[in-house]
Amino acid sequence: MSIPEAPRRSWMQRWHVKGIVVTSLLLVLLVTSSRMTGVDVGMFFSNFGQFLNLLVRMSHPDWQYANVIVRPLLETIQMAILGTTIGAAFAVPFAVLSASNLIHNRFLRGLTRLFLDLVRTLPDLLLAAIFVAVFGIGSTAGVVTLAIFSFGMVSKLFYEVIETIDMGPLEALTSVGASKVTIIWYAVLPQILNQFVSYFLYTLEINVRASTVLGYLGAGGIGVFLQRSLSEFNYSQTAVIILATLAVVLVIDGISNHLRRVLL
Amino acid sequence: MVEAPIISFKNVNKIYSNGTVGLKDINLEIPQGQFLVVVGLSGAGKSTLLRTINRMHEITSGEIKIDGEPIHAYKGQALRLLRRKIGMIFQGFNLVNRSSVERNVLSGRVSYYPTWKTLCGLFTQADREMAVRSLQRVNLADKLYTRADELSGGQQQRVAIARTLMQEPKIILADEPVASLDPLTTKAVMDTLQRLNREDNITVIVNLHSVPLARQYADRIIGLQAGQLVYDRPISEVTEADLNEIYVTEAVQA
Ligand SMILES: Nc1ncnc2c1ncn2[C@@H]1O[C@H](COP(=O)(O)OP(=O)(O)OP(=O)(O)O)[C@@H](O)[C@H]1O
Ligand SMILES: [Mg+2]
């Protein structure tokens, strides 16, 4: 009888070849891409003074202005909620169709994923420009843009969550004789619900910020006022808008944290 | 009196898509009301055998009949109705952890409803009472509103049995139902299965790794080896030596 040999780490494992190779590759990529795109890091530092100057000018918020922006801020929140809700609602069936553990038909899955990739490729600014042209200036364009943007993002986040679930309950529900939809309702949904909610709120938060930028293109909300104050060099108003947006984002974050704790 | 078997296998073969032989020329008849235990080494094909009965796995050739009806052509609603009369118990319990015990138990009843009613949770009062009774039968009625993941392993397995009872099954398939349980809980679960077998005349098929348990509960023991049926005796003719052989011969060959 021979004494079994103790397992040995291979040469690759001993010298952490994978880790080192990946890190160096990333470094090379970083350097070459900054070269190719012509990013001048030096300029960032040499022009830092201007940035400070801007900060100083913004450091005297015009609190009176807060009264003016309450309504557009509310409009922004409404836009974000509507857009996120519509986008997320449409995302659910598409997420189910993209999840490899639920849909075994590769063709169908590939097709939905391709569609989702396509949607995600469209930049939100382009979408806003298109919908402002279609619906005219106003919040409708903003809501539609945010809905499509959220749809693309949320459906990917959702199907990745679905792919991590425990398949045991699905097996059980199948063996009971449940229909596909019932199986998803009883065995999948409870497993993903709280992550769905937290991704929904995360997207909502992103959308509040995004809609400030969309306002630039005339898609309604606080963005219109942000653009106006900036073009008038009225930085004390800009400061109020930024602080107000921050407050909204913080509130959403708070709700999100609370809900996650309650639902978990 | 010769009764028609509730389950019959005729020349059943199962080859997995990667070429692994799951089952090889299985011929088997199981009468209504039998407590059948399947033994065999890991990889012998016990789970495969069980899962062909409710079509969780498809067979490659041969024929399986349940209640005298060939099952291979069932699709859609017919397949769901077949599965409804066959309960299944799993080693990992397979409860929805985040849902209440009540919801888990009621989920065993969904095949009696149209899909939209299950989505709205529109269970009849009678079925809700049935859920309570099912839990009483496994001695867990007080846990109705507890979340499933707050129960111990043995309790979870009994909830899984209660879920199966909601199907009003004629057959229960149990794939190593006690493999992750301690001896005392094991006894509780096996006793429950035995009670259902005796009181309700449910045909019970259990995969087990434990020879003593097999001998204690079975009416009949069959042994699998590399997908083949190598042993089949009523409990009165089973000897310890036989069973050891099922486990040992292959270990020696390996
Ligand atoms: N989905 C699958 N694809 C390919 N081969 C499989 C699959 N499932 C099982 N097998 C193979 O089929 C054979 C029988 O497996 P099976 O799970 O039925 O064994 P078992 O007797 O239940 O074993 P255990 O006691 O470990 O549960 C094994 O060789 C296994 O590797
Ligand atoms: Mg098995």
Coordinates of C-alpha atoms in Angstrom, one line a residue, chain B residues 67-251:
Chain B
D67 CA -53.3 3.5 -12.6
G68 CA -52.9 1.5 -15.8
E69 CA -52.3 4.6 -17.9
P70 CA -49.1 5.2 -19.8
I71 CA -47.8 8.6 -18.6
H72 CA -45.2 9.5 -21.3
A73 CA -47.6 11.5 -23.5
Y74 CA -49.1 13.7 -20.9
K75 CA -48.6 17.4 -21.5
G76 CA -49.8 20.7 -20.0
Q77 CA -52.9 20.2 -17.8
A78 CA -52.8 16.4 -18.1
L79 CA -49.3 16.4 -16.8
R80 CA -50.1 18.7 -13.9
L81 CA -53.1 16.5 -13.0
L82 CA -50.7 13.5 -13.0
R83 CA -48.3 15.3 -10.7
R84 CA -51.2 16.4 -8.4
K85 CA -51.8 12.8 -7.4
I86 CA -48.2 12.2 -6.7
G87 CA -46.7 14.0 -3.7
M88 CA -42.9 14.5 -3.5
I89 CA -40.7 14.9 -0.4
F90 CA -37.1 16.2 -0.8
Q91 CA -34.0 15.8 1.1
G92 CA -33.6 19.6 1.3
F93 CA -37.3 20.1 2.2
N94 CA -37.7 22.7 -0.6
L95 CA -39.9 25.1 1.3
V96 CA -40.1 28.7 0.4
N97 CA -38.1 30.1 3.3
R98 CA -39.5 33.6 3.4
S99 CA -43.1 32.5 3.3
S100 CA -45.2 31.5 6.2
V101 CA -45.9 27.8 7.0
E102 CA -49.5 28.4 6.0
R103 CA -48.6 29.7 2.5
N104 CA -46.2 26.8 2.0
V105 CA -48.8 24.3 3.0
L106 CA -51.5 26.0 0.8
S107 CA -49.1 25.9 -2.1
G108 CA -49.6 22.2 -2.2
R109 CA -53.2 22.9 -3.2
V110 CA -52.6 25.2 -6.1
S111 CA -53.2 22.5 -8.8
Y112 CA -56.9 22.5 -7.7
Y113 CA -57.3 26.1 -8.8
P114 CA -57.1 28.1 -12.0
T115 CA -53.8 30.1 -12.1
W116 CA -55.4 33.5 -11.6
K117 CA -57.0 32.4 -8.3
T118 CA -53.7 31.1 -7.0
L119 CA -52.1 34.5 -7.8
C120 CA -54.8 36.3 -5.8
G121 CA -54.5 33.7 -3.0
L122 CA -58.2 33.0 -3.3
F123 CA -58.3 29.7 -1.4
T124 CA -61.6 28.5 -0.1
Q125 CA -62.3 28.4 3.6
A126 CA -62.5 24.6 3.3
D127 CA -59.0 24.5 1.9
R128 CA -57.6 26.8 4.6
E129 CA -59.2 24.4 7.2
M130 CA -57.6 21.5 5.4
A131 CA -54.2 23.2 5.7
V132 CA -54.7 23.4 9.5
R133 CA -55.7 19.7 9.6
S134 CA -52.7 18.7 7.5
L135 CA -50.5 20.5 9.9
Q136 CA -52.3 18.8 12.8
R137 CA -51.5 15.4 11.2
V138 CA -47.8 16.2 11.3
N139 CA -48.1 17.7 14.8
L140 CA -47.3 21.3 13.8
A141 CA -50.6 23.1 14.0
D142 CA -49.3 25.8 16.3
K143 CA -46.7 26.9 13.6
L144 CA -49.3 28.0 11.1
Y145 CA -48.1 31.6 10.9
T146 CA -44.4 31.0 11.6
R147 CA -42.0 31.8 8.8
A148 CA -40.7 28.6 7.3
D149 CA -37.0 29.4 7.9
E150 CA -37.7 29.8 11.6
L151 CA -38.3 26.0 11.9
S152 CA -35.9 23.2 12.6
G153 CA -35.0 20.8 9.9
G154 CA -37.4 18.1 11.1
Q155 CA -40.2 20.6 11.5
Q156 CA -39.6 21.8 7.9
Q157 CA -39.7 18.3 6.6
R158 CA -43.0 17.8 8.3
V159 CA -44.4 21.0 6.8
A160 CA -43.3 19.6 3.4
I161 CA -45.3 16.5 4.2
A162 CA -48.3 18.7 5.1
R163 CA -47.9 20.5 1.8
T164 CA -47.9 17.1 0.0
L165 CA -51.1 16.1 1.9
M166 CA -52.9 19.1 0.4
Q167 CA -52.6 17.4 -2.9
E168 CA -54.6 14.4 -1.6
P169 CA -52.0 12.2 -3.3
K170 CA -52.4 8.5 -4.1
I171 CA -48.6 8.2 -4.1
I172 CA -45.9 9.8 -2.1
L173 CA -42.3 9.8 -3.4
A174 CA -39.6 10.7 -0.8
D175 CA -36.1 11.2 -1.9
E176 CA -33.8 10.7 1.1
P177 CA -36.3 12.5 3.3
V178 CA -34.2 12.0 6.5
A179 CA -30.7 12.3 5.2
S180 CA -30.0 15.5 7.0
L181 CA -31.9 14.8 10.2
D182 CA -30.9 13.5 13.7
P183 CA -32.2 10.1 14.8
L184 CA -35.1 11.4 16.8
T185 CA -36.4 13.7 14.1
T186 CA -35.8 10.9 11.6
K187 CA -38.2 8.7 13.5
A188 CA -40.8 11.4 13.6
V189 CA -40.7 11.9 9.9
M190 CA -40.6 8.2 9.0
D191 CA -43.4 7.5 11.5
T192 CA -45.5 10.2 9.8
L193 CA -44.9 8.6 6.4
Q194 CA -45.9 5.2 7.8
R195 CA -49.1 6.6 9.3
L196 CA -50.1 8.1 6.0
N197 CA -49.4 4.8 4.3
R198 CA -51.5 2.8 6.8
E199 CA -54.3 5.2 7.5
D200 CA -54.8 6.7 4.0
N201 CA -53.6 3.7 2.0
I202 CA -51.1 6.0 0.2
T203 CA -48.5 4.2 -1.8
V204 CA -45.1 5.4 -0.4
I205 CA -41.8 5.0 -2.1
V206 CA -38.8 6.1 -0.1
N207 CA -35.1 6.3 -1.1
L208 CA -32.9 5.5 1.9
H209 CA -29.3 5.1 2.7
S210 CA -29.9 3.5 6.0
V211 CA -30.3 -0.3 6.0
P212 CA -31.8 -0.5 9.5
L213 CA -34.4 2.2 8.6
A214 CA -35.2 0.3 5.4
R215 CA -35.8 -2.9 7.4
Q216 CA -37.9 -1.1 10.0
Y217 CA -40.4 0.6 7.7
A218 CA -40.5 -1.2 4.4
D219 CA -43.1 -3.7 3.2
R220 CA -40.7 -4.4 0.4
I221 CA -37.1 -3.4 -0.5
I222 CA -35.6 -3.0 -3.9
G223 CA -31.9 -2.4 -4.6
L224 CA -30.4 -0.5 -7.5
Q225 CA -26.8 -0.8 -8.7
A226 CA -25.5 1.3 -11.6
G227 CA -29.1 1.9 -12.8
Q228 CA -30.1 -1.8 -12.7
L229 CA -32.6 -3.5 -10.5
V230 CA -30.5 -6.0 -8.6
Y231 CA -32.7 -6.8 -5.6
D232 CA -36.4 -7.1 -5.0
R233 CA -37.8 -8.9 -2.0
P234 CA -40.8 -8.5 0.4
I235 CA -39.6 -7.6 3.8
S236 CA -40.3 -11.1 5.2
E237 CA -37.6 -12.5 3.0
V238 CA -35.0 -9.7 3.4
T239 CA -31.9 -10.6 5.3
E240 CA -29.2 -8.4 6.6
A241 CA -26.7 -10.2 4.5
D242 CA -28.6 -9.4 1.3
L243 CA -28.6 -5.7 2.0
N244 CA -25.0 -5.6 3.0
E245 CA -24.3 -7.2 -0.3
I246 CA -26.0 -4.5 -2.3
Y247 CA -23.7 -2.0 -0.6
V248 CA -20.6 -4.2 -0.4
T249 CA -20.3 -5.9 -3.9
E250 CA -20.1 -2.6 -5.7
A251 CA -17.7 -1.1 -3.1

